[in-house]
Amino acid sequence: MRRKIAAGNWKMNMTPTQAVALIEKLKPLVKSDDVDVIFCVPAIDIPAAMTAAEGSNIRIGAENMYFEEKGAFTGEISPEMLVDAGVKYVIIGHSERRDYFGETNEDVNRKVLKAFEHGITPIMCCGESLTMRQQGVTMDWIRQQVKVGLLNVSAEQASSMIIAYEPIWAIDTGETATSDQAEEVCKGIRDLVEELYDKAVADKIRILYGGSVNAGNAAELFGKDNIDGGLVGGASLKEDFGKIVNYR
C-alpha cells in the first residue's frame, strides 16, 4: 500500500514571518499517522519554515532548483543550498515554471537527475492545457513529458520519486478534473512507468493529482486506486488544509 501525500505548493505567497504564523496554526491540524505532509515554500521562507516545523510531522520542500552546482546564475538556487538548509523535496517542472519561464522537458530532466544526485526527492510535474484536452492529445503530451523527465533515471530512483499530474486548466481556476478524469491520467502515468521500468517500480512510485484540490473533493480524489494524494495550491494556505490531510 502506497502512503498518501498531502503536499502544499505555496507559490509566491507568504513572507518568512507569515510562514511561521501559518505553520504554527496548521501544525495541530495536519497531524496524521497515515499521510506524509510536505510544504513546498518560497526559497526565502525555507529557514524560518524549517524552524517552525521542527518536532512536527511537517516536512519542508522547495518550489524550484537549478541544475548547476554553483556559478554565475543570478537569482537561482542550487541543490547544495537546499541540502544545507535541510530540504528533502523539490517541485520540478511545475506548469507555471514551464509556461512563464520557458522550462523545457530537457530542463526538467536535468533538474530531476541533479536532485537525486544530492539526495533530494523530486516532485516532477506534468499536465496538459485545455486545448490539448479538447483535441484528445492529453496522454500523448503527458507521456512525452514523463518519458523525457525520466531519461537516465534508474529504477531505484524512479521508485522513490513523486510525479504530480496537474492539468493546467484546473490550476487556480476553481475548475477541477473529475475524479475519474484524474484517475484515468494517473493510471496512464503508472502504466507508462511500468513500460519504462517494470511493475515493481510502477507499484511503488507515488502519483499525485494537483489542480484546485480542496477539502470538499480530497476524499473522492484520494480514494482512487492510482491517486496517492495531492499537490495542493491555494488550499494549502488555509486551515482547511488540515481537512485535506485528514480526508478520511
mmCIF file of C-alpha atoms in Angstrom:
data_model
loop_
_atom_site.group_PDB
_atom_site.id
_atom_site.type_symbol
_atom_site.label_atom_id
_atom_site.label_comp_id
_atom_site.label_asym_id
_atom_site.label_seq_id
_atom_site.Cartn_x
_atom_site.Cartn_y
_atom_site.Cartn_z
ATOM 1 C CA MET A 1 0.000 0.000 0.000
ATOM 2 C CA ARG A 2 1.454 3.353 -1.046
ATOM 3 C CA ARG A 3 1.446 6.006 1.661
ATOM 4 C CA LYS A 4 -0.588 9.104 0.796
ATOM 5 C CA ILE A 5 0.959 12.553 0.439
ATOM 6 C CA ALA A 6 -0.551 15.985 1.025
ATOM 7 C CA ALA A 7 1.939 18.436 -0.472
ATOM 8 C CA GLY A 8 1.302 22.162 -0.317
ATOM 9 C CA ASN A 9 2.719 24.378 -3.050
ATOM 10 C CA TRP A 10 2.727 27.884 -1.593
ATOM 11 C CA LYS A 11 3.869 29.514 -4.849
ATOM 12 C CA MET A 12 4.826 33.196 -4.428
ATOM 13 C CA ASN A 13 2.975 33.652 -1.148
ATOM 14 C CA MET A 14 3.983 34.208 2.484
ATOM 15 C CA THR A 15 6.837 36.217 3.933
ATOM 16 C CA PRO A 16 9.062 34.378 6.439
ATOM 17 C CA THR A 17 7.076 35.909 9.319
ATOM 18 C CA GLN A 18 3.786 34.878 7.722
ATOM 19 C CA ALA A 19 5.162 31.393 7.011
ATOM 20 C CA VAL A 20 5.943 30.831 10.679
ATOM 21 C CA ALA A 21 2.482 32.007 11.724
ATOM 22 C CA LEU A 22 0.789 29.724 9.190
ATOM 23 C CA ILE A 23 2.817 26.663 10.155
ATOM 24 C CA GLU A 24 2.141 27.252 13.850
ATOM 25 C CA LYS A 25 -1.574 27.446 13.056
ATOM 26 C CA LEU A 26 -1.530 24.331 10.866
ATOM 27 C CA LYS A 27 0.693 22.062 12.977
ATOM 28 C CA PRO A 28 -2.096 20.741 15.218
ATOM 29 C CA LEU A 29 -4.478 20.464 12.246
ATOM 30 C CA VAL A 30 -2.282 18.350 9.953
ATOM 31 C CA LYS A 31 -1.225 15.663 12.406
ATOM 32 C CA SER A 32 -1.587 12.272 10.738
ATOM 33 C CA ASP A 33 -0.062 8.833 11.071
ATOM 34 C CA ASP A 34 -1.184 7.875 7.568
ATOM 35 C CA VAL A 35 -0.288 10.856 5.354
ATOM 36 C CA ASP A 36 3.065 12.485 4.568
ATOM 37 C CA VAL A 37 2.704 16.272 4.890
ATOM 38 C CA ILE A 38 5.026 18.477 2.830
ATOM 39 C CA PHE A 39 5.060 22.260 2.463
ATOM 40 C CA CYS A 40 6.990 23.467 -0.583
ATOM 41 C CA VAL A 41 7.685 27.099 0.215
ATOM 42 C CA PRO A 42 9.423 30.104 -1.407
ATOM 43 C CA ALA A 43 13.203 29.912 -1.046
ATOM 44 C CA ILE A 44 13.373 32.870 1.319
ATOM 45 C CA ASP A 45 10.919 31.114 3.679
ATOM 46 C CA ILE A 46 12.837 27.831 3.949
ATOM 47 C CA PRO A 47 14.953 28.564 7.074
ATOM 48 C CA ALA A 48 12.031 30.054 9.016
ATOM 49 C CA ALA A 49 9.698 27.237 7.903
ATOM 50 C CA MET A 50 12.244 24.602 8.936
ATOM 51 C CA THR A 51 12.456 26.078 12.419
ATOM 52 C CA ALA A 52 8.686 26.409 12.755
ATOM 53 C CA ALA A 53 8.068 22.816 11.597
ATOM 54 C CA GLU A 54 10.691 21.282 13.881
ATOM 55 C CA GLY A 55 9.283 18.491 16.017
ATOM 56 C CA SER A 56 6.141 18.145 13.884
ATOM 57 C CA ASN A 57 5.188 15.777 11.068
ATOM 58 C CA ILE A 58 5.568 18.596 8.504
ATOM 59 C CA ARG A 59 8.442 18.326 6.039
ATOM 60 C CA ILE A 60 9.685 21.383 4.151
ATOM 61 C CA GLY A 61 10.384 21.348 0.422
ATOM 62 C CA ALA A 62 11.398 23.880 -2.222
ATOM 63 C CA GLU A 63 9.442 25.089 -5.233
ATOM 64 C CA ASN A 64 12.304 25.015 -7.716
ATOM 65 C CA MET A 65 16.005 24.284 -8.079
ATOM 66 C CA TYR A 66 18.663 24.848 -10.719
ATOM 67 C CA PHE A 67 20.636 22.025 -12.300
ATOM 68 C CA GLU A 68 24.105 23.501 -11.729
ATOM 69 C CA GLU A 69 26.108 23.258 -8.513
ATOM 70 C CA LYS A 70 27.221 26.899 -8.426
ATOM 71 C CA GLY A 71 28.286 29.745 -10.682
ATOM 72 C CA ALA A 72 27.100 32.845 -12.493
ATOM 73 C CA PHE A 73 23.383 32.063 -12.430
ATOM 74 C CA THR A 74 21.925 35.148 -10.800
ATOM 75 C CA GLY A 75 18.711 34.516 -8.917
ATOM 76 C CA GLU A 76 18.897 30.718 -8.972
ATOM 77 C CA ILE A 77 19.181 28.333 -6.038
ATOM 78 C CA SER A 78 21.439 25.286 -6.094
ATOM 79 C CA PRO A 79 20.802 21.765 -4.780
ATOM 80 C CA GLU A 80 23.672 22.174 -2.326
ATOM 81 C CA MET A 81 21.988 25.270 -0.876
ATOM 82 C CA LEU A 82 18.755 23.312 -0.400
ATOM 83 C CA VAL A 83 20.525 20.372 1.222
ATOM 84 C CA ASP A 84 22.362 22.682 3.616
ATOM 85 C CA ALA A 85 19.009 24.186 4.605
ATOM 86 C CA GLY A 86 17.596 20.716 5.319
ATOM 87 C CA VAL A 87 15.306 20.416 2.299
ATOM 88 C CA LYS A 88 14.286 16.874 1.312
ATOM 89 C CA TYR A 89 11.792 17.578 -1.501
ATOM 90 C CA VAL A 90 11.679 19.896 -4.507
ATOM 91 C CA ILE A 91 8.956 20.619 -7.063
ATOM 92 C CA ILE A 92 10.340 20.347 -10.577
ATOM 93 C CA GLY A 93 8.655 21.318 -13.839
ATOM 94 C CA HIS A 94 5.531 22.949 -12.453
ATOM 95 C CA SER A 95 3.368 24.251 -15.298
ATOM 96 C CA GLU A 96 3.944 27.824 -14.152
ATOM 97 C CA ARG A 97 7.689 27.289 -14.485
ATOM 98 C CA ARG A 98 7.180 25.779 -17.922
ATOM 99 C CA ASP A 99 4.718 28.415 -19.165
ATOM 100 C CA TYR A 100 6.051 31.613 -17.587
ATOM 101 C CA PHE A 101 9.780 30.866 -17.508
ATOM 102 C CA GLY A 102 10.252 28.648 -20.542
ATOM 103 C CA GLU A 103 11.388 25.455 -18.829
ATOM 104 C CA THR A 104 11.603 22.524 -21.232
ATOM 105 C CA ASN A 105 11.276 18.791 -20.708
ATOM 106 C CA GLU A 106 15.056 18.600 -21.011
ATOM 107 C CA ASP A 107 15.477 21.219 -18.256
ATOM 108 C CA VAL A 108 13.147 19.178 -16.066
ATOM 109 C CA ASN A 109 15.184 16.032 -16.683
ATOM 110 C CA ARG A 110 18.448 17.768 -15.759
ATOM 111 C CA LYS A 111 16.877 19.037 -12.541
ATOM 112 C CA VAL A 112 15.463 15.612 -11.653
ATOM 113 C CA LEU A 113 18.865 13.976 -12.103
ATOM 114 C CA LYS A 114 20.587 16.711 -10.092
ATOM 115 C CA ALA A 115 18.060 16.390 -7.257
ATOM 116 C CA PHE A 116 18.744 12.664 -6.998
ATOM 117 C CA GLU A 117 22.475 13.345 -7.072
ATOM 118 C CA HIS A 118 22.041 15.366 -3.876
ATOM 119 C CA GLY A 119 19.559 13.099 -2.114
ATOM 120 C CA ILE A 120 16.546 15.355 -2.699
ATOM 121 C CA THR A 121 13.250 13.728 -3.710
ATOM 122 C CA PRO A 122 11.869 15.345 -6.870
ATOM 123 C CA ILE A 123 8.168 16.045 -7.260
ATOM 124 C CA MET A 124 8.069 16.076 -11.054
ATOM 125 C CA CYS A 125 5.035 17.773 -12.576
ATOM 126 C CA CYS A 126 3.239 17.135 -15.829
ATOM 127 C CA GLY A 127 -0.049 18.287 -17.302
ATOM 128 C CA GLU A 128 -1.961 19.416 -20.361
ATOM 129 C CA SER A 129 -3.702 22.610 -21.422
ATOM 130 C CA LEU A 130 -7.444 22.852 -22.055
ATOM 131 C CA THR A 131 -6.814 22.923 -25.824
ATOM 132 C CA MET A 132 -4.815 19.706 -25.621
ATOM 133 C CA ARG A 133 -7.581 18.001 -23.677
ATOM 134 C CA GLN A 134 -10.198 19.188 -26.159
ATOM 135 C CA GLN A 135 -8.074 17.868 -29.037
ATOM 136 C CA GLY A 136 -7.714 14.471 -27.378
ATOM 137 C CA VAL A 137 -3.928 14.531 -27.061
ATOM 138 C CA THR A 138 -3.696 14.595 -23.240
ATOM 139 C CA MET A 139 -1.882 11.279 -22.818
ATOM 140 C CA ASP A 140 0.371 11.833 -25.836
ATOM 141 C CA TRP A 141 1.569 15.099 -24.297
ATOM 142 C CA ILE A 142 1.945 13.732 -20.780
ATOM 143 C CA ARG A 143 3.744 10.592 -21.956
ATOM 144 C CA GLN A 144 6.286 12.816 -23.705
ATOM 145 C CA GLN A 145 6.766 14.971 -20.585
ATOM 146 C CA VAL A 146 7.226 11.944 -18.339
ATOM 147 C CA LYS A 147 9.443 9.965 -20.714
ATOM 148 C CA VAL A 148 11.871 12.850 -21.177
ATOM 149 C CA GLY A 149 11.713 13.725 -17.473
ATOM 150 C CA LEU A 150 12.728 10.164 -16.547
ATOM 151 C CA LEU A 151 15.574 9.865 -19.046
ATOM 152 C CA ASN A 152 18.574 8.201 -17.334
ATOM 153 C CA VAL A 153 16.653 7.929 -14.047
ATOM 154 C CA SER A 154 17.335 4.494 -12.568
ATOM 155 C CA ALA A 155 14.607 2.111 -11.470
ATOM 156 C CA GLU A 156 15.597 2.601 -7.833
ATOM 157 C CA GLN A 157 15.399 6.376 -8.199
ATOM 158 C CA ALA A 158 12.069 6.230 -10.022
ATOM 159 C CA SER A 159 10.612 4.068 -7.259
ATOM 160 C CA SER A 160 11.340 6.767 -4.689
ATOM 161 C CA MET A 161 10.263 9.872 -6.601
ATOM 162 C CA ILE A 162 6.892 11.582 -6.883
ATOM 163 C CA ILE A 163 5.045 12.535 -10.062
ATOM 164 C CA ALA A 164 2.300 15.153 -9.900
ATOM 165 C CA TYR A 165 -0.367 15.290 -12.594
ATOM 166 C CA GLU A 166 -1.706 18.821 -12.727
ATOM 167 C CA PRO A 167 -3.978 19.741 -15.625
ATOM 168 C CA ILE A 168 -3.090 23.344 -16.437
ATOM 169 C CA TRP A 169 -6.738 24.233 -16.972
ATOM 170 C CA ALA A 170 -7.541 23.270 -13.362
ATOM 171 C CA ILE A 171 -4.825 25.263 -11.567
ATOM 172 C CA ASP A 172 -6.142 28.218 -9.544
ATOM 173 C CA THR A 173 -9.230 28.356 -11.746
ATOM 174 C CA GLY A 174 -11.717 26.698 -9.434
ATOM 175 C CA GLU A 175 -12.098 24.039 -12.119
ATOM 176 C CA THR A 176 -11.166 20.523 -11.118
ATOM 177 C CA ALA A 177 -10.762 17.401 -13.193
ATOM 178 C CA THR A 178 -13.392 14.894 -12.193
ATOM 179 C CA SER A 179 -12.060 12.101 -10.036
ATOM 180 C CA ASP A 180 -12.478 9.751 -12.996
ATOM 181 C CA GLN A 181 -10.534 12.082 -15.323
ATOM 182 C CA ALA A 182 -7.752 12.427 -12.762
ATOM 183 C CA GLU A 183 -7.667 8.666 -12.159
ATOM 184 C CA GLU A 184 -7.524 7.934 -15.881
ATOM 185 C CA VAL A 185 -4.429 10.080 -16.391
ATOM 186 C CA CYS A 186 -2.707 8.940 -13.183
ATOM 187 C CA LYS A 187 -3.268 5.327 -14.242
ATOM 188 C CA GLY A 188 -1.852 6.195 -17.671
ATOM 189 C CA ILE A 189 1.266 7.593 -15.986
ATOM 190 C CA ARG A 190 1.623 4.470 -13.849
ATOM 191 C CA ASP A 191 1.216 2.270 -16.925
ATOM 192 C CA LEU A 192 3.946 4.278 -18.658
ATOM 193 C CA VAL A 193 6.275 3.822 -15.675
ATOM 194 C CA GLU A 194 5.665 0.081 -15.923
ATOM 195 C CA GLU A 195 6.551 0.227 -19.639
ATOM 196 C CA LEU A 196 9.762 2.117 -18.913
ATOM 197 C CA TYR A 197 10.801 0.014 -15.898
ATOM 198 C CA ASP A 198 8.658 -2.800 -14.503
ATOM 199 C CA LYS A 199 5.576 -3.434 -12.397
ATOM 200 C CA ALA A 200 7.506 -3.256 -9.126
ATOM 201 C CA VAL A 201 8.587 0.323 -9.871
ATOM 202 C CA ALA A 202 5.098 1.257 -11.065
ATOM 203 C CA ASP A 203 3.599 -0.122 -7.865
ATOM 204 C CA LYS A 204 5.991 1.925 -5.689
ATOM 205 C CA ILE A 205 6.051 5.320 -7.383
ATOM 206 C CA ARG A 206 3.625 7.803 -5.875
ATOM 207 C CA ILE A 207 1.479 9.859 -8.239
ATOM 208 C CA LEU A 208 -0.353 12.952 -7.032
ATOM 209 C CA TYR A 209 -3.179 14.988 -8.514
ATOM 210 C CA GLY A 210 -2.915 18.768 -8.469
ATOM 211 C CA GLY A 211 -5.486 21.260 -9.658
ATOM 212 C CA SER A 212 -7.892 23.013 -7.289
ATOM 213 C CA VAL A 213 -7.748 20.226 -4.699
ATOM 214 C CA ASN A 214 -9.771 21.271 -1.654
ATOM 215 C CA ALA A 215 -11.399 19.925 1.486
ATOM 216 C CA GLY A 216 -14.560 19.115 -0.453
ATOM 217 C CA ASN A 217 -13.020 16.907 -3.146
ATOM 218 C CA ALA A 218 -9.930 15.438 -1.472
ATOM 219 C CA ALA A 219 -11.587 12.263 -0.184
ATOM 220 C CA GLU A 220 -13.022 11.333 -3.581
ATOM 221 C CA LEU A 221 -9.782 12.079 -5.419
ATOM 222 C CA PHE A 222 -7.518 10.367 -2.890
ATOM 223 C CA GLY A 223 -9.794 7.344 -2.833
ATOM 224 C CA LYS A 224 -8.910 6.427 -6.405
ATOM 225 C CA ASP A 225 -6.561 3.486 -6.932
ATOM 226 C CA ASN A 226 -3.841 5.418 -8.750
ATOM 227 C CA ILE A 227 -4.015 8.788 -6.956
ATOM 228 C CA ASP A 228 -1.651 8.817 -3.997
ATOM 229 C CA GLY A 229 -2.519 12.264 -2.689
ATOM 230 C CA GLY A 230 -2.446 15.841 -3.872
ATOM 231 C CA LEU A 231 -0.205 18.736 -4.818
ATOM 232 C CA VAL A 232 -2.319 21.471 -3.288
ATOM 233 C CA GLY A 233 -2.080 25.156 -4.191
ATOM 234 C CA GLY A 234 -4.279 27.819 -2.623
ATOM 235 C CA ALA A 235 -5.942 25.458 -0.155
ATOM 236 C CA SER A 236 -2.564 24.754 1.484
ATOM 237 C CA LEU A 237 -2.541 28.353 2.739
ATOM 238 C CA LYS A 238 -5.744 27.867 4.737
ATOM 239 C CA GLU A 239 -6.848 25.984 7.831
ATOM 240 C CA ASP A 240 -8.845 23.727 5.511
ATOM 241 C CA PHE A 241 -5.571 22.065 4.581
ATOM 242 C CA GLY A 242 -5.993 20.082 7.781
ATOM 243 C CA LYS A 243 -9.192 18.595 6.347
ATOM 244 C CA ILE A 244 -7.337 17.596 3.193
ATOM 245 C CA VAL A 245 -4.633 15.830 5.219
ATOM 246 C CA ASN A 246 -7.267 14.094 7.338
ATOM 247 C CA TYR A 247 -9.544 13.381 4.399
ATOM 248 C CA ARG A 248 -10.966 10.112 5.698
#
